[in-house]
Short mmCIF file of C-alpha atoms in Angstrom, two decimals:
data_model
loop_
_atom_site.label_atom_id
_atom_site.label_comp_id
_atom_site.label_asym_id
_atom_site.label_seq_id
_atom_site.Cartn_x
_atom_site.Cartn_y
_atom_site.Cartn_z
CA MET A 92 38.83 4.00 45.95
CA PRO A 93 38.62 7.52 44.44
CA LYS A 94 35.07 8.87 44.38
CA THR A 95 35.24 9.54 40.65
CA LEU A 96 36.19 5.93 39.88
CA ARG A 97 33.59 4.65 42.35
CA ASP A 98 30.91 6.76 40.69
CA ALA A 99 31.97 5.45 37.27
CA ILE A 100 31.72 1.81 38.40
CA ILE A 101 28.31 2.44 39.95
CA ALA A 102 27.11 4.21 36.79
CA VAL A 103 28.22 1.39 34.48
CA SER A 104 26.77 -1.30 36.75
CA LEU A 105 23.44 0.54 37.11
CA ALA A 106 23.21 1.13 33.35
CA ASN A 107 23.95 -2.54 32.75
CA LEU A 108 21.15 -3.52 35.13
CA CYS A 109 18.75 -1.18 33.34
CA PHE A 110 19.40 -3.20 30.15
CA ILE A 111 18.90 -6.56 31.86
CA ALA A 112 15.97 -7.37 29.55
CA ALA A 113 18.15 -6.80 26.49
CA TRP A 114 21.00 -8.91 27.88
CA ARG A 115 18.61 -11.71 28.65
CA VAL A 116 17.60 -11.81 24.99
CA LEU A 117 21.10 -11.40 23.57
CA LEU A 118 22.67 -13.98 25.87
CA ASN A 119 20.07 -16.58 24.98
CA PRO A 120 21.65 -19.05 22.51
CA LEU A 121 18.35 -19.21 20.60
CA HIS A 122 18.75 -15.50 19.81
CA PHE A 123 21.46 -16.39 17.31
CA THR A 124 19.43 -19.16 15.72
CA TYR A 125 16.17 -17.26 15.48
CA TYR A 126 14.15 -18.91 12.74
CA HIS A 127 12.08 -15.91 11.69
CA TRP A 128 14.87 -13.38 11.18
CA LYS A 129 15.36 -12.61 7.52
CA TYR A 130 18.83 -11.18 8.07
CA TYR A 131 21.44 -12.43 10.51
CA GLN A 132 21.80 -9.99 13.41
CA GLY A 133 24.86 -11.18 15.29
CA PHE A 134 27.69 -8.79 16.12
CA THR A 135 25.71 -5.68 15.15
CA GLU A 136 23.26 -6.12 18.02
CA TYR A 137 26.04 -6.86 20.50
CA ILE A 138 27.87 -3.64 19.65
CA ALA A 139 24.60 -1.68 19.71
CA LEU A 140 23.77 -2.90 23.22
CA MET A 141 27.24 -2.03 24.49
CA ILE A 142 26.90 1.49 23.10
CA ASP A 143 23.51 1.81 24.80
CA VAL A 144 24.96 0.69 28.14
CA LEU A 145 27.95 3.05 27.89
CA ALA A 146 25.75 5.97 26.82
CA LEU A 147 23.40 5.49 29.77
CA ALA A 148 26.36 5.02 32.11
CA THR A 149 27.83 8.30 30.89
CA LEU A 150 24.52 10.01 31.61
CA PHE A 151 24.38 8.53 35.12
CA TRP A 152 28.02 9.41 35.84
CA GLY A 153 27.60 12.97 34.56
CA ALA A 154 24.48 13.50 36.67
CA ALA A 155 26.20 12.10 39.79
CA THR A 156 29.27 14.29 39.21
CA LEU A 157 27.19 17.45 38.78
CA ALA A 158 25.15 16.67 41.90
CA ARG A 159 28.30 16.03 43.96
CA ARG A 160 30.00 19.22 42.75
CA SER A 161 26.93 21.39 43.31
CA GLY A 162 27.30 21.07 47.07
CA ARG A 163 23.56 21.61 47.46
CA PRO A 164 21.76 19.14 49.73
CA ALA A 165 18.52 19.44 47.74
CA VAL A 166 20.26 18.54 44.46
CA GLN A 167 22.04 15.62 46.09
CA ARG A 168 18.77 14.40 47.60
CA VAL A 169 17.15 14.45 44.15
CA ALA A 170 20.13 12.52 42.75
CA ARG A 171 19.75 9.84 45.44
CA TRP A 172 16.03 9.45 44.67
CA ALA A 173 16.78 9.29 40.95
CA PHE A 174 19.31 6.52 41.67
CA LEU A 175 16.70 4.53 43.60
CA LEU A 176 14.08 5.07 40.90
CA ALA A 177 16.50 3.79 38.24
CA LEU A 178 16.69 0.50 40.12
CA VAL A 179 12.96 0.07 39.56
CA VAL A 180 13.69 -0.84 35.91
CA PRO A 181 15.63 -4.10 36.58
CA ILE A 182 13.39 -4.93 39.56
CA ASN A 183 10.27 -4.59 37.42
CA ASP A 184 11.85 -6.69 34.68
CA LEU A 185 12.49 -9.47 37.19
CA ARG A 186 8.91 -9.14 38.38
CA MET A 187 7.68 -9.51 34.79
CA GLN A 188 9.84 -12.57 34.25
CA PHE A 189 9.13 -14.49 37.42
CA LEU A 190 5.64 -13.32 38.36
CA GLY A 191 4.12 -12.11 35.13
CA SER A 192 3.46 -15.64 33.89
CA VAL A 193 2.04 -16.77 37.25
CA PHE A 194 -0.25 -13.94 38.24
CA ASN A 195 -2.63 -11.88 36.17
CA PHE A 196 -1.91 -8.42 37.51
CA ARG A 197 -4.62 -6.76 35.44
CA LYS A 198 -7.41 -8.89 36.81
CA SER A 199 -6.23 -9.69 40.31
CA LEU A 200 -7.22 -6.81 42.56
CA LEU A 201 -5.54 -8.48 45.52
CA ILE A 202 -2.18 -8.66 43.78
CA VAL A 203 -2.46 -5.02 42.68
CA LEU A 204 -3.23 -3.93 46.25
CA VAL A 205 -0.31 -5.94 47.61
CA ALA A 206 2.01 -4.43 45.00
CA LEU A 207 0.87 -0.91 45.82
CA SER A 208 1.35 -1.61 49.53
CA VAL A 209 4.89 -2.83 48.93
CA VAL A 210 5.70 0.25 46.85
CA ALA A 211 4.24 2.53 49.48
CA ALA A 212 6.21 0.78 52.24
CA ALA A 213 9.41 1.01 50.21
CA ALA A 214 8.82 4.72 49.56
CA ALA A 215 8.15 5.34 53.25
CA ALA A 216 11.30 3.47 54.25
CA ALA A 217 13.33 5.42 51.73
CA TRP A 218 11.91 8.68 53.05
CA ARG A 219 12.46 7.77 56.71
CA TRP A 220 15.81 6.01 56.39
CA GLY A 221 16.90 7.39 53.03
CA ALA A 222 20.62 7.43 53.72
CA TYR A 223 20.68 3.78 54.82
CA VAL A 224 18.52 2.65 51.88
CA VAL A 225 20.75 4.46 49.40
CA ARG A 226 23.89 2.98 50.95
CA ALA A 227 22.43 -0.50 50.77
CA ALA A 228 21.38 0.03 47.14
CA VAL A 229 24.81 1.40 46.22
CA ALA A 230 26.47 -1.58 47.88
CA LEU A 231 24.21 -3.94 45.90
CA VAL A 232 25.00 -2.20 42.60
CA LEU A 233 28.72 -2.37 43.37
CA VAL A 234 28.48 -6.07 44.22
CA LEU A 235 26.72 -6.69 40.89
CA SER A 236 29.25 -4.68 38.88
CA PRO A 237 31.29 -7.77 37.84
CA PHE A 238 28.25 -8.84 35.80
CA VAL A 239 29.21 -6.10 33.34
CA LEU A 240 32.38 -8.02 32.47
CA ILE A 241 30.53 -11.35 32.59
CA ALA A 242 27.88 -10.08 30.15
CA LEU A 243 30.61 -8.68 27.88
CA ALA A 244 32.53 -11.94 27.86
CA GLN A 245 29.46 -14.09 27.34
CA GLY A 246 28.16 -11.85 24.57
CA ALA A 247 31.53 -11.98 22.81
CA TRP A 248 31.64 -15.77 23.18
CA PHE A 249 28.14 -16.25 21.78
CA THR A 250 28.92 -13.94 18.88
CA TYR A 251 32.09 -15.87 18.10
CA LYS A 252 30.41 -19.25 18.56
CA HIS A 253 27.49 -18.44 16.28
CA ARG A 254 29.40 -16.39 13.72
CA THR A 255 28.84 -19.11 11.11
CA ASN A 256 25.06 -18.65 11.46
CA ALA A 257 25.36 -15.80 8.98
CA ALA A 258 25.89 -18.43 6.29
CA LEU A 259 22.70 -20.19 7.39
CA ALA A 260 20.57 -17.07 6.94
CA VAL A 261 20.79 -17.20 3.14
CA ASP A 262 18.63 -18.88 0.54
CA ARG A 263 19.29 -22.47 -0.40
CA PRO A 264 19.87 -22.48 -4.15
CA ALA A 265 17.61 -24.63 -6.27
CA GLY A 266 19.12 -27.74 -7.75
CA PRO A 267 19.31 -28.27 -11.51
CA LEU A 268 15.92 -28.59 -13.18
CA PRO A 269 15.48 -31.86 -15.05
CA GLN A 270 14.67 -31.76 -18.72
CA PRO A 271 11.35 -29.88 -18.77
CA ALA A 272 8.47 -32.23 -19.35
CA LYS A 273 5.08 -31.25 -20.68
CA LEU A 274 2.88 -32.62 -17.95
CA PRO A 275 -0.64 -33.56 -19.01
CA GLY A 276 -2.18 -31.60 -16.16
CA ALA A 277 -2.80 -27.97 -15.30
CA ARG A 278 -0.66 -25.14 -14.07
CA VAL A 279 -1.43 -24.71 -10.35
CA VAL A 280 -1.52 -21.48 -8.33
CA TRP A 281 -2.07 -22.21 -4.63
CA ILE A 282 -3.18 -19.18 -2.57
CA VAL A 283 -3.11 -19.31 1.23
CA PHE A 284 -4.64 -16.46 3.24
CA ASP A 285 -3.26 -16.71 6.76
CA GLU A 286 -5.92 -17.13 9.49
CA MET A 287 -8.86 -16.86 7.10
CA ASP A 288 -11.96 -18.14 8.81
CA GLN A 289 -14.66 -20.05 6.92
CA GLY A 290 -17.32 -18.95 9.39
CA ARG A 291 -16.63 -15.20 9.17
CA ALA A 292 -15.91 -15.21 5.47
CA PHE A 293 -18.88 -17.26 4.25
CA VAL A 294 -21.20 -18.65 6.95
CA LYS A 295 -21.71 -15.74 9.36
CA ARG A 296 -20.22 -12.86 7.44
CA PRO A 297 -20.14 -9.58 9.41
CA GLU A 298 -22.90 -7.17 8.48
CA GLY A 299 -21.84 -4.68 5.84
CA LEU A 300 -18.87 -6.74 4.66
CA ASP A 301 -18.80 -7.46 0.93
CA LEU A 302 -16.39 -10.01 -0.51
CA PRO A 303 -17.25 -9.92 -4.22
CA GLU A 304 -14.09 -11.69 -5.42
CA PHE A 305 -14.51 -14.66 -3.08
CA ASP A 306 -18.21 -14.89 -3.94
CA ARG A 307 -17.42 -14.78 -7.66
CA LEU A 308 -14.81 -17.51 -7.34
CA ARG A 309 -17.20 -19.62 -5.28
CA ARG A 310 -19.82 -19.46 -8.06
CA GLU A 311 -17.39 -20.96 -10.58
CA ALA A 312 -15.42 -23.42 -8.44
CA VAL A 313 -15.79 -26.43 -6.19
CA PHE A 314 -16.42 -25.02 -2.72
CA ALA A 315 -15.72 -27.18 0.35
CA GLU A 316 -18.13 -26.50 3.19
CA ASN A 317 -16.35 -28.47 5.92
CA ALA A 318 -12.59 -28.29 5.40
CA LEU A 319 -10.34 -28.43 8.48
CA PRO A 320 -6.69 -27.33 8.57
CA PRO A 321 -3.82 -29.46 9.93
CA SER A 322 -3.26 -27.15 12.90
CA SER A 323 -4.27 -23.95 14.62
CA HIS A 324 -0.76 -22.52 14.07
CA THR A 325 1.14 -21.51 10.95
CA LEU A 326 4.33 -23.06 12.30
CA LEU A 327 2.74 -26.51 12.05
CA SER A 328 0.16 -26.04 9.32
CA MET A 329 2.34 -24.87 6.46
CA PRO A 330 4.91 -27.70 6.77
CA SER A 331 1.93 -30.09 7.03
CA LEU A 332 0.32 -28.78 3.86
CA ILE A 333 3.59 -28.72 1.91
CA SER A 334 4.73 -32.18 3.02
CA GLY A 335 1.30 -33.83 2.99
CA GLN A 336 1.68 -35.22 6.52
CA GLN A 337 0.19 -33.74 9.65
CA ILE A 338 2.92 -32.16 11.75
CA GLU A 339 2.19 -32.28 15.48
CA TRP A 340 5.39 -30.78 16.92
CA ALA A 341 8.00 -28.32 15.70
CA LEU A 342 11.16 -26.66 17.00
CA ALA A 343 13.30 -24.07 15.23
CA VAL A 344 16.92 -25.12 15.73
CA ARG A 345 18.79 -23.00 13.17
CA PRO A 346 18.04 -19.97 11.01
CA ASN A 347 17.42 -22.40 8.14
CA GLU A 348 15.94 -25.43 9.84
CA LEU A 349 12.83 -26.62 11.62
CA LEU A 350 12.67 -29.96 13.42
CA VAL A 351 9.27 -31.59 13.01
CA THR A 352 7.43 -34.68 14.23
CA ALA A 353 4.63 -36.11 12.11
CA ARG A 354 1.41 -37.64 13.34
CA GLY A 355 1.92 -41.21 14.51
CA SER A 356 5.68 -40.82 14.86
CA THR A 357 8.02 -39.97 17.72
CA GLU A 358 11.00 -39.16 15.49
CA GLN A 359 12.24 -35.59 15.16
CA VAL A 360 13.34 -34.92 11.59
CA ALA A 361 14.51 -31.87 9.68
CA TRP A 362 11.77 -30.32 7.56
CA SER A 363 14.29 -29.61 4.79
CA THR A 364 14.94 -33.34 4.37
CA GLN A 365 11.30 -34.35 4.05
CA PRO A 366 9.53 -34.91 0.72
CA ASN A 367 7.52 -31.86 -0.34
CA VAL A 368 5.21 -30.97 -3.18
CA PHE A 369 7.67 -28.53 -4.76
CA ALA A 370 10.52 -31.06 -4.85
CA GLU A 371 8.21 -33.59 -6.49
CA ALA A 372 7.05 -31.03 -9.05
CA ARG A 373 10.63 -30.05 -9.90
CA ALA A 374 11.59 -33.71 -10.26
CA ALA A 375 8.99 -33.81 -13.03
CA GLY A 376 10.54 -30.78 -14.74
CA VAL A 377 8.15 -28.15 -13.40
CA ASP A 378 9.41 -24.70 -12.38
CA THR A 379 8.17 -23.83 -8.88
CA ALA A 380 7.82 -20.57 -6.96
CA ILE A 381 6.85 -19.24 -3.53
CA ALA A 382 6.05 -15.74 -2.32
CA GLY A 383 5.25 -16.28 1.33
CA TRP A 384 5.06 -15.14 4.92
CA TYR A 385 6.21 -16.39 8.30
CA HIS A 386 8.38 -19.37 7.32
CA PRO A 387 11.84 -18.75 5.81
CA TYR A 388 10.88 -20.90 2.84
CA CYS A 389 13.90 -19.85 0.80
CA ARG A 390 16.31 -21.04 3.50
CA VAL A 391 14.54 -24.28 4.45
CA ILE A 392 13.17 -25.66 1.17
CA GLY A 393 14.81 -23.27 -1.30
CA ALA A 394 16.50 -26.19 -3.05
CA SER A 395 13.03 -27.26 -4.26
CA LEU A 396 12.15 -23.83 -5.67
CA SER A 397 12.98 -22.09 -8.91
CA SER A 398 11.99 -18.72 -7.43
CA CYS A 399 11.46 -17.75 -3.80
CA PHE A 400 10.63 -14.71 -1.69
CA TRP A 401 9.56 -14.49 1.96
CA GLU A 402 8.88 -11.95 4.67
CA PRO A 403 9.24 -12.66 8.41
CA VAL A 404 6.54 -12.40 11.04
CA VAL A 405 6.71 -9.77 13.79
CA LEU A 406 6.10 -11.69 17.02
CA ASN A 407 7.09 -9.41 19.91
CA GLU A 408 9.19 -6.41 20.95
CA VAL A 409 12.45 -8.18 20.06
CA SER A 410 11.29 -9.51 16.71
CA PRO A 411 13.31 -8.76 13.58
CA LEU A 412 13.83 -5.22 12.46
CA ARG A 413 12.65 -4.27 9.01
CA GLY A 414 15.53 -4.58 6.57
CA ARG A 415 19.15 -5.32 7.37
CA PRO A 416 20.29 -4.61 10.94
CA THR A 417 22.23 -1.45 11.64
CA ILE A 418 23.85 -0.13 14.81
CA TRP A 419 21.31 2.70 15.11
CA LYS A 420 18.27 0.48 14.56
CA SER A 421 19.50 -2.08 17.05
CA MET A 422 20.30 0.61 19.61
CA GLY A 423 16.75 1.86 19.31
CA GLN A 424 15.37 -1.67 19.68
CA TRP A 425 17.26 -2.34 22.91
CA ALA A 426 16.46 1.09 24.32
CA THR A 427 12.75 0.60 23.62
CA LEU A 428 12.81 -2.81 25.26
CA SER A 429 14.40 -1.36 28.40
CA LEU A 430 12.02 1.59 28.50
CA SER A 431 9.12 -0.85 28.40
CA ARG A 432 10.34 -2.16 31.80
CA ILE A 433 9.52 1.14 33.49
CA PRO A 434 6.30 0.51 35.44
CA GLY A 435 3.36 1.81 33.46
CA ALA A 436 5.50 2.62 30.41
CA PHE A 437 4.58 -0.55 28.54
CA ARG A 438 1.02 0.68 28.22
CA LEU A 439 2.24 3.99 26.80
CA LEU A 440 4.78 2.31 24.54
CA GLY A 441 2.15 -0.25 23.57
CA HIS A 442 0.39 2.25 21.32
CA TRP A 443 3.65 3.01 19.54
CA TYR A 444 4.53 -0.66 19.34
CA GLU A 445 1.15 -1.70 17.95
CA ARG A 446 1.34 1.01 15.30
CA SER A 447 4.84 -0.17 14.44
CA ARG A 448 3.49 -3.73 14.08
CA ARG A 449 0.77 -2.50 11.74
CA GLN A 450 3.34 -0.65 9.64
CA ASP A 451 5.46 -3.81 9.48
CA HIS A 452 2.40 -5.83 8.46
CA ILE A 453 1.62 -3.35 5.69
CA GLU A 454 5.17 -3.69 4.41
CA GLU A 455 4.98 -7.49 4.57
CA GLN A 456 1.68 -7.59 2.68
CA SER A 457 2.86 -5.08 0.08
CA LYS A 458 6.16 -6.82 -0.66
CA ILE A 459 4.63 -10.28 -0.86
CA MET A 460 1.84 -8.94 -3.06
CA GLU A 461 4.32 -7.34 -5.46
CA ARG A 462 6.19 -10.63 -5.89
CA ALA A 463 2.98 -12.68 -5.99
CA ARG A 464 1.55 -10.62 -8.87
CA ALA A 465 4.72 -11.18 -10.88
CA ILE A 466 4.55 -14.94 -10.22
CA ALA A 467 0.83 -15.26 -10.99
CA LYS A 468 1.24 -13.92 -14.53
CA GLU A 469 4.44 -15.82 -15.32
CA ARG A 470 3.54 -18.76 -17.54
CA GLY A 471 6.81 -20.54 -16.78
CA PHE A 472 5.85 -21.39 -13.21
CA GLY A 473 3.91 -24.63 -13.24
CA LEU A 474 3.35 -24.58 -9.47
CA ALA A 475 3.26 -21.50 -7.26
CA LEU A 476 2.39 -20.94 -3.60
CA LEU A 477 1.28 -17.43 -2.63
CA HIS A 478 1.06 -17.24 1.17
CA PHE A 479 -0.32 -13.88 2.36
CA PRO A 480 -0.19 -12.42 5.91
CA VAL A 481 -3.85 -11.36 5.83
CA PRO A 482 -6.46 -11.49 7.24
CA HIS A 483 -4.16 -12.33 10.18
CA SER A 484 -3.76 -9.50 12.69
CA PRO A 485 -2.69 -6.75 13.04
CA PHE A 486 -5.54 -5.21 11.07
CA ILE A 487 -4.23 -2.90 8.36
CA TYR A 488 -7.03 -2.13 5.93
CA ASP A 489 -9.60 0.65 5.77
CA ARG A 490 -12.31 -0.98 3.70
CA ALA A 491 -14.38 2.21 3.53
CA GLY A 492 -11.46 4.09 1.97
CA ARG A 493 -10.10 0.99 0.19
CA ALA A 494 -6.58 1.74 1.42
CA LEU A 495 -3.91 0.23 3.63
CA SER A 496 -3.81 2.03 6.98
CA ASP A 497 -1.80 1.86 10.20
CA GLY A 498 -4.65 3.34 12.24
CA PRO A 499 -5.97 1.50 15.33
CA ALA A 500 -9.67 1.34 14.43
CA HIS A 501 -9.60 -1.52 11.91
CA THR A 502 -11.01 -5.01 12.42
CA TYR A 503 -10.76 -8.57 11.20
CA ALA A 504 -13.54 -7.78 8.72
CA ASP A 505 -11.32 -5.07 7.21
CA ASN A 506 -8.50 -7.55 6.69
CA LEU A 507 -10.99 -9.96 5.10
CA ALA A 508 -11.82 -7.19 2.64
CA LEU A 509 -8.08 -6.80 1.96
CA ALA A 510 -7.82 -10.53 1.25
CA ASP A 511 -10.73 -10.16 -1.17
CA ARG A 512 -9.01 -7.25 -2.91
CA THR A 513 -5.80 -9.30 -3.09
CA LEU A 514 -7.64 -12.17 -4.74
CA GLY A 515 -9.21 -9.78 -7.24
CA ASP A 516 -5.87 -8.24 -8.20
CA LEU A 517 -4.34 -11.68 -8.74
CA ARG A 518 -7.29 -12.75 -10.86
CA ARG A 519 -7.08 -9.67 -13.07
CA ASP A 520 -3.31 -10.13 -13.51
CA THR A 521 -3.77 -13.78 -14.46
CA GLU A 522 -6.58 -12.95 -16.87
CA ALA A 523 -4.53 -10.17 -18.48
CA ALA A 524 -1.71 -12.67 -19.04
CA GLY A 525 -4.16 -15.07 -20.68
CA LEU A 526 -3.58 -17.73 -18.01
CA TRP A 527 -6.78 -17.80 -15.95
CA ASP A 528 -8.55 -20.45 -18.02
CA ASP A 529 -5.40 -22.59 -18.15
CA THR A 530 -4.73 -22.49 -14.41
CA ALA A 531 -6.06 -24.50 -11.49
CA ILE A 532 -6.58 -22.11 -8.57
CA ILE A 533 -6.63 -23.40 -4.99
CA VAL A 534 -7.64 -20.88 -2.31
CA SER A 535 -7.43 -21.87 1.33
CA SER A 536 -6.02 -20.96 4.74
CA ASP A 537 -3.56 -22.45 7.20
CA HIS A 538 -5.82 -22.04 10.25
CA TRP A 539 -9.00 -20.41 11.52
CA TRP A 540 -9.42 -17.09 13.34
CA ARG A 541 -8.23 -18.01 16.82
CA ASP A 542 -9.35 -15.06 18.95
CA PRO A 543 -12.68 -13.62 17.79
CA PRO A 544 -14.05 -11.04 20.27
CA ASP A 545 -17.31 -12.98 20.67
CA GLY A 546 -15.43 -16.19 21.48
CA GLN A 547 -17.29 -18.13 18.78
CA ILE A 548 -14.58 -20.21 17.12
CA ASP A 549 -15.19 -22.06 13.86
CA GLN A 550 -12.30 -24.39 13.06
CA ARG A 551 -13.21 -24.70 9.40
CA VAL A 552 -11.20 -22.90 6.75
CA PRO A 553 -12.04 -22.03 3.13
CA PHE A 554 -11.03 -24.55 0.49
CA ILE A 555 -11.96 -23.49 -3.03
CA VAL A 556 -10.70 -25.20 -6.18
CA LYS A 557 -11.25 -23.64 -9.63
CA LEU A 558 -10.24 -26.05 -12.38
CA PRO A 559 -9.02 -24.91 -15.82
CA GLY A 560 -11.93 -23.73 -17.93
CA GLN A 561 -14.46 -24.20 -15.13
CA ARG A 562 -17.45 -21.87 -15.25
CA GLU A 563 -20.04 -23.36 -12.89
CA GLY A 564 -19.66 -23.86 -9.18
CA SER A 565 -20.62 -26.70 -6.88
CA SER A 566 -20.31 -27.55 -3.19
CA TYR A 567 -18.61 -30.40 -1.41
CA ALA A 568 -20.13 -31.04 2.01
CA LYS A 569 -18.13 -33.98 3.36
CA PRO A 570 -15.55 -33.10 6.04
CA PHE A 571 -11.84 -33.50 5.29
CA ASN A 572 -8.49 -32.17 6.41
CA THR A 573 -6.65 -29.90 3.99
CA VAL A 574 -3.45 -31.89 4.56
CA VAL A 575 -4.56 -33.60 1.31
CA THR A 576 -3.56 -30.43 -0.58
CA ARG A 577 -0.13 -31.82 -1.54
CA ALA A 578 -1.64 -34.95 -3.06
CA LEU A 579 -4.31 -32.91 -4.85
CA ILE A 580 -1.73 -30.59 -6.40
CA LEU A 581 0.25 -33.55 -7.73
CA ALA A 582 -2.96 -35.06 -9.13
CA LEU A 583 -3.72 -31.77 -10.90
CA LEU A 584 -0.20 -31.54 -12.34
CA ARG A 585 -0.40 -35.11 -13.64
CA GLY A 586 -3.79 -34.61 -15.21
CA GLU A 587 -5.51 -37.09 -12.90
CA VAL A 588 -8.15 -34.48 -11.96
CA THR A 589 -9.55 -32.43 -14.84
CA ASP A 590 -13.20 -31.65 -14.10
CA PRO A 591 -15.49 -31.00 -11.07
CA PRO A 592 -16.96 -34.54 -10.96
CA GLY A 593 -13.44 -35.92 -11.07
CA LEU A 594 -12.41 -33.63 -8.23
CA VAL A 595 -15.36 -34.78 -6.13
CA ARG A 596 -14.45 -38.43 -6.76
CA TRP A 597 -10.83 -37.70 -5.87
CA LEU A 598 -11.82 -36.03 -2.58
CA ASP A 599 -14.12 -38.95 -1.73
CA GLN A 600 -11.24 -41.38 -2.24
CA ASN A 601 -8.48 -39.37 -0.56
CA ARG A 602 -10.11 -37.24 2.11
CA SER A 603 -8.90 -37.52 5.68
CA GLU A 604 -10.96 -36.46 8.68
CA VAL A 605 -8.04 -36.04 11.08
CA GLN A 606 -8.66 -33.23 13.52
CA PRO A 607 -6.38 -30.18 13.59
CA VAL A 608 -3.62 -29.95 16.16
CA SER A 609 -4.78 -27.16 18.45
CA GLY A 610 -1.89 -27.26 20.87
CA ILE A 611 1.64 -26.26 19.94
CA THR A 612 5.07 -27.01 21.38
CA VAL A 613 7.68 -24.58 20.15
CA ARG A 614 10.44 -22.33 21.44
#
């Protein structure tokens, strides 16, 4: 085999191995059915990864050619060491996959010492028997070269097989609205602040944190002291709240579908087929709206909504890119993922990644807030859900400067202040539209703060109900699960609950003390 061709095969195979983390994601069938992606990725990401592999292979081949033509032993020695060091990327990725979930490398001194010993022994062997080590490594890379064609073929097959998923990543259009009926009840605006903690917001509020809007609303509403959410996770809690049945298991199976299992059942059913509060409101002639986070509401239950907007959650380094996918953005995503497999690089890239997450969170909050403000002051919407991504991490608010910020120094208390500011803006918009006194406001959360630094977890969440025209507040001390929210909203729309004593009686009759589902089984 000519040396030039041999070098080219080695370069392509080595580059392909360096992107093993990216291939593992792209060749996973779930990648094409990812529930949280707002836009279908598909062929764009496949092409981007191939360009990345070919670009890195060209770099490797060019470096090898220059080293060979230089004729200098020192240059060729450096090239051989660079070749061996490049193999560290796929080896470290395999270590992260097969050992990272078993051992805690940060805390286990023994494992760290063993790893350092292995590295030192490998370096010594390479120094002492460098030529043999390089030959063995080259032989291994050549043996693995067919995986380039296998990855290409499998990627093309998955892209072809899942090409119709693009049609699933669009909103489900709302069905025809029945003849509008003047319901005897109130207009309802339901506000959910993700991961808002009753303990930190009201019971043991951090020193120096002021939440004037929440305190004001509490003074003129019915305030539940012991409300529990359906689950500790948004994936389960929001379907539970919307359907009125506690969901104990969920699995995303398509870009527009979530399989769920309700409490007391073993049957897996599609969330989109289950009764929900918005479908019931529309059946009564009420226009409905959502501006929300995390769940692709518009794709799953869009047929029950007159207006819908959602923003996806950023979960990890291969989570959705902001906006529609492009070749350049996807190339950068795969390159960053591969760079993170260089030992020690993840910590350096972590700062960039965390800042990127904060910037994404700022964009999510800002876009949802813009749509939520428009919904809140639109009289035509008889039922609206406004699901905000705060105070959930990452923390994006500088409460001293009263401004959104992607800096690293912010805390959960800062995001609580942002939630308070959000509530205040919505109130002022609703008042300016002349709708505040005519609207029932429900403020709650889908789950508690799950990882406080002090480890003191309070599973209660806020649950505040301001009825139309209400001016004086009261407390409700009995425990209940907020899964009753769906039934309460329907009672408000029908005019079955009109005053604070009536709300207290309704809670007494309908409250459920089921405990939240703390565990979660998802892919």
